[in-house]
GROMACS .gro file of N, CA and C in nm:
model
  543
    1MET      N    1   0.084  -0.118   0.000
    1MET     CA    2   0.000   0.000   0.000
    1MET      C    3   0.088   0.124   0.000
    2ASN      N    4   0.059   0.218  -0.088
    2ASN     CA    5   0.135   0.341  -0.098
    2ASN      C    6   0.107   0.428   0.025
    3GLU      N    7   0.210   0.442   0.109
    3GLU     CA    8   0.197   0.518   0.234
    3GLU      C    9   0.158   0.663   0.212
    4ASN      N   10   0.206   0.723   0.105
    4ASN     CA   11   0.183   0.866   0.084
    4ASN      C   12   0.041   0.897   0.038
    5ASN      N   13  -0.027   0.800  -0.018
    5ASN     CA   14  -0.161   0.823  -0.070
    5ASN      C   15  -0.258   0.716  -0.022
    6LEU      N   16  -0.271   0.700   0.107
    6LEU     CA   17  -0.360   0.598   0.161
    6LEU      C   18  -0.502   0.614   0.109
    7LYS      N   19  -0.550   0.737   0.102
    7LYS     CA   20  -0.688   0.761   0.058
    7LYS      C   21  -0.707   0.729  -0.090
    8LYS      N   22  -0.604   0.749  -0.172
    8LYS     CA   23  -0.615   0.722  -0.315
    8LYS      C   24  -0.623   0.572  -0.343
    9ASN      N   25  -0.575   0.490  -0.251
    9ASN     CA   26  -0.583   0.345  -0.269
    9ASN      C   27  -0.727   0.296  -0.258
   10ASN      N   28  -0.814   0.380  -0.204
   10ASN     CA   29  -0.957   0.351  -0.196
   10ASN      C   30  -0.991   0.227  -0.114
   11ILE      N   31  -0.903   0.189  -0.024
   11ILE     CA   32  -0.929   0.076   0.066
   11ILE      C   33  -0.946   0.133   0.206
   12PRO      N   34  -1.065   0.123   0.263
   12PRO     CA   35  -1.085   0.177   0.398
   12PRO      C   36  -1.001   0.101   0.500
   13LEU      N   37  -0.941   0.174   0.591
   13LEU     CA   38  -0.864   0.115   0.700
   13LEU      C   39  -0.943   0.112   0.830
   14VAL      N   40  -1.041   0.201   0.840
   14VAL     CA   41  -1.125   0.209   0.960
   14VAL      C   42  -1.270   0.191   0.918
   15GLY      N   43  -1.338   0.105   0.990
   15GLY     CA   44  -1.481   0.090   0.971
   15GLY      C   45  -1.554   0.165   1.081
   16ILE      N   46  -1.644   0.252   1.044
   16ILE     CA   47  -1.728   0.323   1.141
   16ILE      C   48  -1.869   0.267   1.124
   17VAL      N   49  -1.917   0.201   1.227
   17VAL     CA   50  -2.049   0.139   1.219
   17VAL      C   51  -2.134   0.187   1.335
   18MET      N   52  -2.265   0.180   1.314
   18MET     CA   53  -2.357   0.224   1.419
   18MET      C   54  -2.482   0.139   1.414
   19GLY      N   55  -2.552   0.134   1.526
   19GLY     CA   56  -2.669   0.050   1.537
   19GLY      C   57  -2.789   0.100   1.459
   20SER      N   58  -2.800   0.231   1.440
   20SER     CA   59  -2.911   0.285   1.361
   20SER      C   60  -2.870   0.418   1.300
   21GLU      N   61  -2.945   0.459   1.199
   21GLU     CA   62  -2.914   0.583   1.129
   21GLU      C   63  -2.918   0.704   1.222
   22SER      N   64  -3.000   0.698   1.327
   22SER     CA   65  -3.008   0.810   1.420
   22SER      C   66  -2.876   0.832   1.495
   23ASP      N   67  -2.790   0.731   1.500
   23ASP     CA   68  -2.660   0.744   1.566
   23ASP      C   69  -2.560   0.825   1.484
   24LEU      N   70  -2.594   0.851   1.359
   24LEU     CA   71  -2.503   0.925   1.271
   24LEU      C   72  -2.471   1.064   1.326
   25ARG      N   73  -2.564   1.125   1.398
   25ARG     CA   74  -2.541   1.258   1.455
   25ARG      C   75  -2.419   1.256   1.547
   26VAL      N   76  -2.391   1.144   1.611
   26VAL     CA   77  -2.275   1.129   1.699
   26VAL      C   78  -2.156   1.074   1.620
   27MET      N   79  -2.179   0.969   1.544
   27MET     CA   80  -2.070   0.898   1.478
   27MET      C   81  -2.005   0.980   1.367
   28ASN      N   82  -2.074   1.081   1.319
   28ASN     CA   83  -2.018   1.170   1.219
   28ASN      C   84  -1.888   1.236   1.268
   29MET      N   85  -1.875   1.255   1.399
   29MET     CA   86  -1.753   1.316   1.453
   29MET      C   87  -1.631   1.226   1.428
   30ALA      N   88  -1.647   1.095   1.434
   30ALA     CA   89  -1.537   1.004   1.403
   30ALA      C   90  -1.500   1.017   1.256
   31ALA      N   91  -1.601   1.028   1.170
   31ALA     CA   92  -1.575   1.045   1.027
   31ALA      C   93  -1.502   1.176   0.999
   32GLN      N   94  -1.538   1.281   1.071
   32GLN     CA   95  -1.469   1.410   1.052
   32GLN      C   96  -1.322   1.400   1.089
   33ILE      N   97  -1.293   1.327   1.196
   33ILE     CA   98  -1.152   1.307   1.235
   33ILE      C   99  -1.079   1.228   1.128
   34MET      N  100  -1.142   1.123   1.076
   34MET     CA  101  -1.080   1.045   0.969
   34MET      C  102  -1.048   1.134   0.850
   35GLU      N  103  -1.140   1.223   0.815
   35GLU     CA  104  -1.117   1.317   0.704
   35GLU      C  105  -0.999   1.408   0.734
   36GLN      N  106  -0.999   1.467   0.855
   36GLN     CA  107  -0.891   1.560   0.891
   36GLN      C  108  -0.755   1.492   0.889
   37LEU      N  109  -0.749   1.368   0.932
   37LEU     CA  110  -0.621   1.297   0.940
   37LEU      C  111  -0.592   1.217   0.814
   38GLN      N  112  -0.679   1.227   0.716
   38GLN     CA  113  -0.664   1.159   0.587
   38GLN      C  114  -0.653   1.008   0.602
   39VAL      N  115  -0.739   0.953   0.686
   39VAL     CA  116  -0.746   0.808   0.707
   39VAL      C  117  -0.864   0.755   0.625
   40PRO      N  118  -0.840   0.661   0.535
   40PRO     CA  119  -0.951   0.604   0.458
   40PRO      C  120  -1.046   0.527   0.550
   41TYR      N  121  -1.175   0.548   0.531
   41TYR     CA  122  -1.273   0.485   0.619
   41TYR      C  123  -1.401   0.455   0.543
   42GLU      N  124  -1.484   0.374   0.604
   42GLU     CA  125  -1.618   0.349   0.554
   42GLU      C  126  -1.714   0.371   0.670
   43ILE      N  127  -1.837   0.403   0.637
   43ILE     CA  128  -1.936   0.426   0.742
   43ILE      C  129  -2.065   0.354   0.704
   44LYS      N  130  -2.117   0.274   0.797
   44LYS     CA  131  -2.233   0.189   0.768
   44LYS      C  132  -2.323   0.175   0.890
   45VAL      N  133  -2.449   0.145   0.864
   45VAL     CA  134  -2.542   0.105   0.969
   45VAL      C  135  -2.542  -0.047   0.973
   46VAL      N  136  -2.508  -0.101   1.089
   46VAL     CA  137  -2.499  -0.246   1.108
   46VAL      C  138  -2.559  -0.275   1.245
   47SER      N  139  -2.684  -0.312   1.251
   47SER     CA  140  -2.752  -0.330   1.379
   47SER      C  141  -2.734  -0.472   1.432
   48ALA      N  142  -2.693  -0.481   1.559
   48ALA     CA  143  -2.680  -0.612   1.623
   48ALA      C  144  -2.816  -0.677   1.642
   49HIS      N  145  -2.919  -0.597   1.660
   49HIS     CA  146  -3.052  -0.651   1.689
   49HIS      C  147  -3.140  -0.665   1.566
   50ARG      N  148  -3.134  -0.568   1.476
   50ARG     CA  149  -3.225  -0.569   1.361
   50ARG      C  150  -3.167  -0.639   1.238
   51THR      N  151  -3.035  -0.636   1.225
   51THR     CA  152  -2.970  -0.701   1.110
   51THR      C  153  -2.850  -0.784   1.157
   52PRO      N  154  -2.873  -0.885   1.240
   52PRO     CA  155  -2.760  -0.961   1.294
   52PRO      C  156  -2.678  -1.033   1.187
   53GLU      N  157  -2.740  -1.076   1.078
   53GLU     CA  158  -2.665  -1.142   0.972
   53GLU      C  159  -2.568  -1.044   0.906
   54ARG      N  160  -2.615  -0.922   0.884
   54ARG     CA  161  -2.529  -0.817   0.826
   54ARG      C  162  -2.411  -0.787   0.920
   55MET      N  163  -2.439  -0.780   1.050
   55MET     CA  164  -2.334  -0.756   1.149
   55MET      C  165  -2.232  -0.870   1.147
   56TYR      N  166  -2.281  -0.992   1.139
   56TYR     CA  167  -2.194  -1.109   1.136
   56TYR      C  168  -2.102  -1.104   1.013
   57GLU      N  169  -2.159  -1.081   0.896
   57GLU     CA  170  -2.080  -1.074   0.773
   57GLU      C  171  -1.978  -0.961   0.778
   58TYR      N  172  -2.022  -0.846   0.828
   58TYR     CA  173  -1.933  -0.730   0.838
   58TYR      C  174  -1.813  -0.764   0.927
   59SER      N  175  -1.840  -0.822   1.041
   59SER     CA  176  -1.735  -0.855   1.138
   59SER      C  177  -1.640  -0.960   1.084
   60LYS      N  178  -1.694  -1.064   1.027
   60LYS     CA  179  -1.613  -1.176   0.979
   60LYS      C  180  -1.525  -1.138   0.859
   61ASN      N  181  -1.571  -1.046   0.776
   61ASN     CA  182  -1.498  -1.009   0.654
   61ASN      C  183  -1.416  -0.882   0.668
   62ALA      N  184  -1.422  -0.817   0.781
   62ALA     CA  185  -1.358  -0.685   0.798
   62ALA      C  186  -1.208  -0.689   0.770
   63GLU      N  187  -1.140  -0.784   0.829
   63GLU     CA  188  -0.994  -0.788   0.815
   63GLU      C  189  -0.953  -0.821   0.672
   64GLU      N  190  -1.018  -0.917   0.610
   64GLU     CA  191  -0.980  -0.954   0.473
   64GLU      C  192  -1.012  -0.842   0.374
   65ARG      N  193  -1.103  -0.752   0.408
   65ARG     CA  194  -1.133  -0.636   0.323
   65ARG      C  195  -1.034  -0.523   0.345
   66GLY      N  196  -0.944  -0.537   0.443
   66GLY     CA  197  -0.840  -0.437   0.464
   66GLY      C  198  -0.858  -0.349   0.586
   67LEU      N  199  -0.969  -0.364   0.658
   67LEU     CA  200  -0.987  -0.283   0.778
   67LEU      C  201  -0.881  -0.319   0.882
   68GLU      N  202  -0.838  -0.218   0.957
   68GLU     CA  203  -0.740  -0.237   1.064
   68GLU      C  204  -0.794  -0.199   1.200
   69ALA      N  205  -0.909  -0.134   1.205
   69ALA     CA  206  -0.976  -0.099   1.331
   69ALA      C  207  -1.122  -0.071   1.299
   70ILE      N  208  -1.207  -0.091   1.401
   70ILE     CA  209  -1.350  -0.066   1.386
   70ILE      C  210  -1.396   0.023   1.501
   71ILE      N  211  -1.469   0.127   1.465
   71ILE     CA  212  -1.534   0.214   1.563
   71ILE      C  213  -1.683   0.180   1.557
   72ALA      N  214  -1.739   0.136   1.669
   72ALA     CA  215  -1.879   0.093   1.671
   72ALA      C  216  -1.956   0.174   1.773
   73GLY      N  217  -2.058   0.244   1.727
   73GLY     CA  218  -2.142   0.324   1.816
   73GLY      C  219  -2.280   0.264   1.829
   74ALA      N  220  -2.331   0.267   1.952
   74ALA     CA  221  -2.464   0.213   1.976
   74ALA      C  222  -2.523   0.275   2.102
   75GLY      N  223  -2.654   0.286   2.103
   75GLY     CA  224  -2.725   0.336   2.221
   75GLY      C  225  -2.807   0.226   2.285
   76GLY      N  226  -2.862   0.257   2.400
   76GLY     CA  227  -2.947   0.160   2.471
   76GLY      C  228  -2.870   0.038   2.514
   77ALA      N  229  -2.916  -0.080   2.473
   77ALA     CA  230  -2.851  -0.205   2.511
   77ALA      C  231  -2.708  -0.213   2.456
   78ALA      N  232  -2.681  -0.145   2.347
   78ALA     CA  233  -2.547  -0.125   2.292
   78ALA      C  234  -2.465  -0.252   2.276
   79HIS      N  235  -2.522  -0.353   2.215
   79HIS     CA  236  -2.451  -0.479   2.196
   79HIS      C  237  -2.354  -0.478   2.078
   80LEU      N  238  -2.368  -0.384   1.987
   80LEU     CA  239  -2.291  -0.385   1.863
   80LEU      C  240  -2.139  -0.392   1.884
   81PRO      N  241  -2.078  -0.305   1.964
   81PRO     CA  242  -1.932  -0.313   1.978
   81PRO      C  243  -1.883  -0.448   2.031
   82GLY      N  244  -1.948  -0.500   2.132
   82GLY     CA  245  -1.908  -0.628   2.189
   82GLY      C  246  -1.929  -0.744   2.095
   83MET      N  247  -2.039  -0.744   2.024
   83MET     CA  248  -2.065  -0.852   1.929
   83MET      C  249  -1.962  -0.850   1.817
   84ILE      N  250  -1.929  -0.732   1.767
   84ILE     CA  251  -1.826  -0.724   1.663
   84ILE      C  252  -1.693  -0.773   1.718
   85SER      N  253  -1.657  -0.729   1.838
   85SER     CA  254  -1.532  -0.773   1.899
   85SER      C  255  -1.525  -0.924   1.915
   86SER      N  256  -1.639  -0.987   1.941
   86SER     CA  257  -1.641  -1.132   1.959
   86SER      C  258  -1.616  -1.208   1.829
   87MET      N  259  -1.624  -1.138   1.715
   87MET     CA  260  -1.611  -1.205   1.586
   87MET      C  261  -1.490  -1.162   1.504
   88THR      N  262  -1.405  -1.076   1.559
   88THR     CA  263  -1.287  -1.031   1.486
   88THR      C  264  -1.171  -1.014   1.582
   89LEU      N  265  -1.049  -1.020   1.529
   89LEU     CA  266  -0.931  -0.991   1.610
   89LEU      C  267  -0.887  -0.845   1.595
   90LEU      N  268  -0.958  -0.770   1.512
   90LEU     CA  269  -0.927  -0.628   1.497
   90LEU      C  270  -0.962  -0.552   1.624
   91PRO      N  271  -0.890  -0.442   1.652
   91PRO     CA  272  -0.929  -0.359   1.766
   91PRO      C  273  -1.066  -0.295   1.740
   92VAL      N  274  -1.151  -0.299   1.841
   92VAL     CA  275  -1.284  -0.239   1.833
   92VAL      C  276  -1.294  -0.130   1.938
   93ILE      N  277  -1.337  -0.013   1.895
   93ILE     CA  278  -1.355   0.101   1.984
   93ILE      C  279  -1.505   0.127   1.994
   94GLY      N  280  -1.558   0.120   2.115
   94GLY     CA  281  -1.701   0.140   2.136
   94GLY      C  282  -1.734   0.283   2.172
   95VAL      N  283  -1.838   0.336   2.111
   95VAL     CA  284  -1.887   0.470   2.141
   95VAL      C  285  -2.029   0.456   2.198
   96PRO      N  286  -2.046   0.479   2.328
   96PRO     CA  287  -2.181   0.478   2.384
   96PRO      C  288  -2.258   0.600   2.335
   97VAL      N  289  -2.373   0.577   2.276
   97VAL     CA  290  -2.455   0.685   2.222
   97VAL      C  291  -2.567   0.716   2.321
   98LYS      N  292  -2.576   0.842   2.356
   98LYS     CA  293  -2.678   0.886   2.452
   98LYS      C  294  -2.815   0.890   2.386
   99LEU      N  295  -2.909   0.824   2.450
   99LEU     CA  296  -3.049   0.831   2.408
   99LEU      C  297  -3.125   0.917   2.509
  100LYS      N  298  -3.254   0.933   2.490
  100LYS     CA  299  -3.333   1.015   2.582
  100LYS      C  300  -3.338   0.955   2.722
  101GLU      N  301  -3.341   0.824   2.728
  101GLU     CA  302  -3.351   0.757   2.857
  101GLU      C  303  -3.211   0.730   2.914
  102LEU      N  304  -3.195   0.746   3.041
  102LEU     CA  305  -3.076   0.707   3.117
  102LEU      C  306  -2.948   0.782   3.080
  103ASP      N  307  -2.957   0.887   3.003
  103ASP     CA  308  -2.843   0.974   2.969
  103ASP      C  309  -2.722   0.901   2.912
  104GLY      N  310  -2.743   0.787   2.850
  104GLY     CA  311  -2.632   0.714   2.790
  104GLY      C  312  -2.558   0.621   2.884
  105MET      N  313  -2.596   0.622   3.011
  105MET     CA  314  -2.528   0.534   3.107
  105MET      C  315  -2.551   0.387   3.074
  106ASP      N  316  -2.669   0.353   3.025
  106ASP     CA  317  -2.696   0.214   2.987
  106ASP      C  318  -2.602   0.172   2.875
  107SER      N  319  -2.582   0.258   2.778
  107SER     CA  320  -2.492   0.229   2.666
  107SER      C  321  -2.348   0.214   2.715
  108LEU      N  322  -2.306   0.309   2.798
  108LEU     CA  323  -2.169   0.305   2.850
  108LEU      C  324  -2.142   0.176   2.925
  109LEU      N  325  -2.231   0.140   3.015
  109LEU     CA  326  -2.210   0.019   3.095
  109LEU      C  327  -2.216  -0.107   3.010
  110SER      N  328  -2.303  -0.109   2.910
  110SER     CA  329  -2.310  -0.225   2.820
  110SER      C  330  -2.180  -0.246   2.744
  111ILE      N  331  -2.119  -0.137   2.702
  111ILE     CA  332  -1.997  -0.147   2.621
  111ILE      C  333  -1.874  -0.173   2.707
  112VAL      N  334  -1.867  -0.109   2.821
  112VAL     CA  335  -1.746  -0.118   2.903
  112VAL      C  336  -1.737  -0.250   2.982
  113GLN      N  337  -1.849  -0.313   3.010
  113GLN     CA  338  -1.851  -0.434   3.092
  113GLN      C  339  -1.849  -0.561   3.007
  114MET      N  340  -1.746  -0.577   2.927
  114MET     CA  341  -1.735  -0.695   2.843
  114MET      C  342  -1.667  -0.808   2.920
  115PRO      N  343  -1.703  -0.932   2.888
  115PRO     CA  344  -1.638  -1.045   2.955
  115PRO      C  345  -1.493  -1.059   2.910
  116GLY      N  346  -1.413  -1.125   2.991
  116GLY     CA  347  -1.273  -1.150   2.958
  116GLY      C  348  -1.261  -1.215   2.821
  117GLY      N  349  -1.165  -1.171   2.743
  117GLY     CA  350  -1.142  -1.227   2.611
  117GLY      C  351  -1.217  -1.158   2.499
  118VAL      N  352  -1.303  -1.062   2.534
  118VAL     CA  353  -1.379  -0.987   2.432
  118VAL      C  354  -1.360  -0.838   2.461
  119PRO      N  355  -1.239  -0.787   2.435
  119PRO     CA  356  -1.212  -0.647   2.471
  119PRO      C  357  -1.276  -0.547   2.375
  120VAL      N  358  -1.324  -0.439   2.432
  120VAL     CA  359  -1.371  -0.324   2.356
  120VAL      C  360  -1.314  -0.200   2.424
  121ALA      N  361  -1.230  -0.126   2.352
  121ALA     CA  362  -1.183   0.002   2.404
  121ALA      C  363  -1.304   0.095   2.401
  122THR      N  364  -1.329   0.164   2.510
  122THR     CA  365  -1.451   0.245   2.520
  122THR      C  366  -1.416   0.390   2.548
  123VAL      N  367  -1.478   0.480   2.474
  123VAL     CA  368  -1.461   0.623   2.496
  123VAL      C  369  -1.584   0.676   2.570
  124GLY      N  370  -1.583   0.802   2.602
  124GLY     CA  371  -1.694   0.862   2.675
  124GLY      C  372  -1.823   0.866   2.594
  125ILE      N  373  -1.931   0.890   2.663
  125ILE     CA  374  -2.063   0.897   2.601
  125ILE      C  375  -2.064   1.005   2.492
  126ASN      N  376  -2.106   0.966   2.372
  126ASN     CA  377  -2.114   1.053   2.254
  126ASN      C  378  -1.978   1.104   2.207
  127ASN      N  379  -1.868   1.046   2.253
  127ASN     CA  380  -1.736   1.100   2.220
  127ASN      C  381  -1.673   1.026   2.102
  128ALA      N  382  -1.741   1.029   1.989
  128ALA     CA  383  -1.689   0.965   1.868
  128ALA      C  384  -1.562   1.033   1.820
  129LYS      N  385  -1.543   1.159   1.855
  129LYS     CA  386  -1.420   1.229   1.818
  129LYS      C  387  -1.299   1.157   1.877
  130ASN      N  388  -1.305   1.125   2.007
  130ASN     CA  389  -1.194   1.053   2.068
  130ASN      C  390  -1.179   0.913   2.010
  131ALA      N  391  -1.288   0.851   1.970
  131ALA     CA  392  -1.279   0.720   1.906
  131ALA      C  393  -1.200   0.731   1.776
  132GLY      N  394  -1.225   0.836   1.700
  132GLY     CA  395  -1.150   0.859   1.577
  132GLY      C  396  -1.002   0.882   1.604
  133ILE      N  397  -0.973   0.960   1.706
  133ILE     CA  398  -0.833   0.987   1.741
  133ILE      C  399  -0.765   0.858   1.788
  134LEU      N  400  -0.834   0.778   1.868
  134LEU     CA  401  -0.778   0.651   1.914
  134LEU      C  402  -0.753   0.557   1.796
  135ALA      N  403  -0.845   0.549   1.704
  135ALA     CA  404  -0.825   0.465   1.585
  135ALA      C  405  -0.701   0.511   1.508
  136ALA      N  406  -0.684   0.642   1.494
  136ALA     CA  407  -0.567   0.696   1.424
  136ALA      C  408  -0.438   0.662   1.500
  137ARG      N  409  -0.443   0.664   1.631
  137ARG     CA  410  -0.325   0.625   1.709
  137ARG      C  411  -0.289   0.479   1.685
  138ILE      N  412  -0.390   0.395   1.681
  138ILE     CA  413  -0.366   0.252   1.656
  138ILE      C  414  -0.304   0.235   1.517
  139LEU      N  415  -0.363   0.297   1.416
  139LEU     CA  416  -0.311   0.285   1.280
  139LEU      C  417  -0.175   0.353   1.264
  140GLY      N  418  -0.152   0.457   1.343
  140GLY     CA  419  -0.026   0.529   1.336
  140GLY      C  420   0.095   0.446   1.376
  141THR      N  421   0.073   0.337   1.446
  141THR     CA  422   0.186   0.249   1.481
  141THR      C  423   0.237   0.175   1.357
  142LYS      N  424   0.155   0.167   1.254
  142LYS     CA  425   0.191   0.097   1.130
  142LYS      C  426   0.211   0.193   1.013
  143HIS      N  427   0.133   0.299   1.008
  143HIS     CA  428   0.132   0.390   0.893
  143HIS      C  429   0.190   0.525   0.934
  144LYS      N  430   0.310   0.552   0.887
  144LYS     CA  431   0.381   0.675   0.925
  144LYS      C  432   0.304   0.801   0.884
  145VAL      N  433   0.239   0.799   0.769
  145VAL     CA  434   0.166   0.918   0.724
  145VAL      C  435   0.051   0.951   0.820
  146ILE      N  436  -0.016   0.849   0.871
  146ILE     CA  437  -0.123   0.873   0.968
  146ILE      C  438  -0.065   0.926   1.098
  147ARG      N  439   0.047   0.868   1.140
  147ARG     CA  440   0.113   0.916   1.263
  147ARG      C  441   0.154   1.063   1.248
  148ASN      N  442   0.209   1.099   1.134
  148ASN     CA  443   0.250   1.238   1.111
  148ASN      C  444   0.129   1.332   1.109
  149ASN      N  445   0.021   1.290   1.045
  149ASN     CA  446  -0.101   1.372   1.043
  149ASN      C  447  -0.157   1.389   1.184
  150LEU      N  448  -0.155   1.282   1.261
  150LEU     CA  449  -0.203   1.287   1.399
  150LEU      C  450  -0.115   1.379   1.483
  151ASP      N  451   0.015   1.369   1.464
  151ASP     CA  452   0.108   1.454   1.538
  151ASP      C  453   0.080   1.602   1.509
  152SER      N  454   0.059   1.635   1.383
  152SER     CA  455   0.026   1.774   1.346
  152SER      C  456  -0.106   1.818   1.408
  153TYR      N  457  -0.205   1.730   1.405
  153TYR     CA  458  -0.337   1.760   1.461
  153TYR      C  459  -0.326   1.789   1.611
  154ILE      N  460  -0.254   1.703   1.683
  154ILE     CA  461  -0.238   1.720   1.828
  154ILE      C  462  -0.160   1.848   1.858
  155ASN      N  463  -0.056   1.875   1.781
  155ASN     CA  464   0.021   1.998   1.803
  155ASN      C  465  -0.064   2.122   1.777
  156ASP      N  466  -0.150   2.118   1.676
  156ASP     CA  467  -0.241   2.230   1.650
  156ASP      C  468  -0.334   2.254   1.769
  157ILE      N  469  -0.384   2.145   1.828
  157ILE     CA  470  -0.471   2.157   1.946
  157ILE      C  471  -0.395   2.221   2.061
  158LYS      N  472  -0.272   2.175   2.084
  158LYS     CA  473  -0.190   2.231   2.193
  158LYS      C  474  -0.166   2.380   2.172
  159GLU      N  475  -0.129   2.417   2.050
  159GLU     CA  476  -0.103   2.558   2.020
  159GLU      C  477  -0.227   2.643   2.041
  160LYS      N  478  -0.342   2.593   2.000
  160LYS     CA  479  -0.466   2.668   2.018
  160LYS      C  480  -0.497   2.687   2.166
  161VAL      N  481  -0.478   2.581   2.245
  161VAL     CA  482  -0.505   2.590   2.390
  161VAL      C  483  -0.411   2.692   2.453
  162ILE      N  484  -0.283   2.685   2.419
  162ILE     CA  485  -0.186   2.779   2.476
  162ILE      C  486  -0.220   2.922   2.436
  163PHE      N  487  -0.253   2.943   2.309
  163PHE     CA  488  -0.288   3.075   2.260
  163PHE      C  489  -0.413   3.128   2.331
  164ASP      N  490  -0.515   3.044   2.342
  164ASP     CA  491  -0.639   3.085   2.409
  164ASP      C  492  -0.614   3.116   2.556
  165LEU      N  493  -0.533   3.035   2.622
  165LEU     CA  494  -0.504   3.057   2.764
  165LEU      C  495  -0.426   3.186   2.785
  166GLU      N  496  -0.330   3.213   2.699
  166GLU     CA  497  -0.253   3.336   2.713
  166GLU      C  498  -0.343   3.457   2.701
  167ASP      N  499  -0.434   3.455   2.606
  167ASP     CA  500  -0.528   3.566   2.589
  167ASP      C  501  -0.613   3.584   2.714
  168LYS      N  502  -0.662   3.475   2.771
  168LYS     CA  503  -0.749   3.483   2.888
  168LYS      C  504  -0.673   3.530   3.011
  169VAL      N  505  -0.551   3.483   3.027
  169VAL     CA  506  -0.471   3.525   3.143
  169VAL      C  507  -0.442   3.673   3.134
  170ILE      N  508  -0.405   3.721   3.018
  170ILE     CA  509  -0.375   3.863   3.001
  170ILE      C  510  -0.501   3.946   3.024
  171GLU      N  511  -0.614   3.904   2.966
  171GLU     CA  512  -0.739   3.978   2.984
  171GLU      C  513  -0.779   3.983   3.131
  172SER      N  514  -0.772   3.871   3.202
  172SER     CA  515  -0.814   3.872   3.342
  172SER      C  516  -0.716   3.950   3.428
  173TRP      N  517  -0.588   3.949   3.395
  173TRP     CA  518  -0.491   4.026   3.471
  173TRP      C  519  -0.517   4.175   3.448
  174ASP      N  520  -0.543   4.212   3.323
  174ASP     CA  521  -0.570   4.353   3.293
  174ASP      C  522  -0.693   4.402   3.368
  175VAL      N  523  -0.798   4.324   3.370
  175VAL     CA  524  -0.922   4.365   3.435
  175VAL      C  525  -0.901   4.377   3.585
  176GLY      N  526  -0.835   4.281   3.644
  176GLY     CA  527  -0.817   4.280   3.789
  176GLY      C  528  -0.708   4.372   3.840
  177ASN      N  529  -0.625   4.422   3.752
  177ASN     CA  530  -0.511   4.501   3.796
  177ASN      C  531  -0.503   4.636   3.727
  178GLU      N  532  -0.617   4.697   3.700
  178GLU     CA  533  -0.617   4.826   3.632
  178GLU      C  534  -0.543   4.933   3.712
  179LYS      N  535  -0.543   4.920   3.844
  179LYS     CA  536  -0.474   5.020   3.926
  179LYS      C  537  -0.323   5.015   3.910
  180ASN      N  538  -0.270   4.903   3.853
  180ASN     CA  539  -0.126   4.888   3.835
  180ASN      C  540  -0.075   4.957   3.709
  181ARG      N  541  -0.161   5.022   3.634
  181ARG     CA  542  -0.116   5.083   3.508
  181ARG      C  543  -0.059   5.219   3.530
   0.00000   0.00000   0.00000
């Protein structure tokens, strides 16, 4: 695979899946991170409850299709990440999706409480952005271009935080210390 043009190879490295189309409002953040970091990805609805055969096929064929990590988002009972993890050796990152009931705690606990031997890395409720960053970190151990893109992204975040903090410190010092002028 040409390291410099991963996206031009048209082979997704990350699968972003969700239990229903309504989860796209959250899972879109993972896709945005993939775009920013130039990581080839695919995004699909694969329900553990409504389309279990589709989930099975997706999980079983993921590695041979070239995927290297899967981000799976689900709300409520949230079985999707764990079920996918049980059928593949690829790393699976679970995103608990907040529904109206229980503030997403049901999803979080369903994803994080997996039995031994069926690991799912779990991010915070609705935090598909961190799932995307974690997937890029995993792929960055193999793909230098992804690692470099991630390094630039993280450095940009650091610079923005430092810049924003400096502005706020100066503004608050000026306001509180006007008599010192």
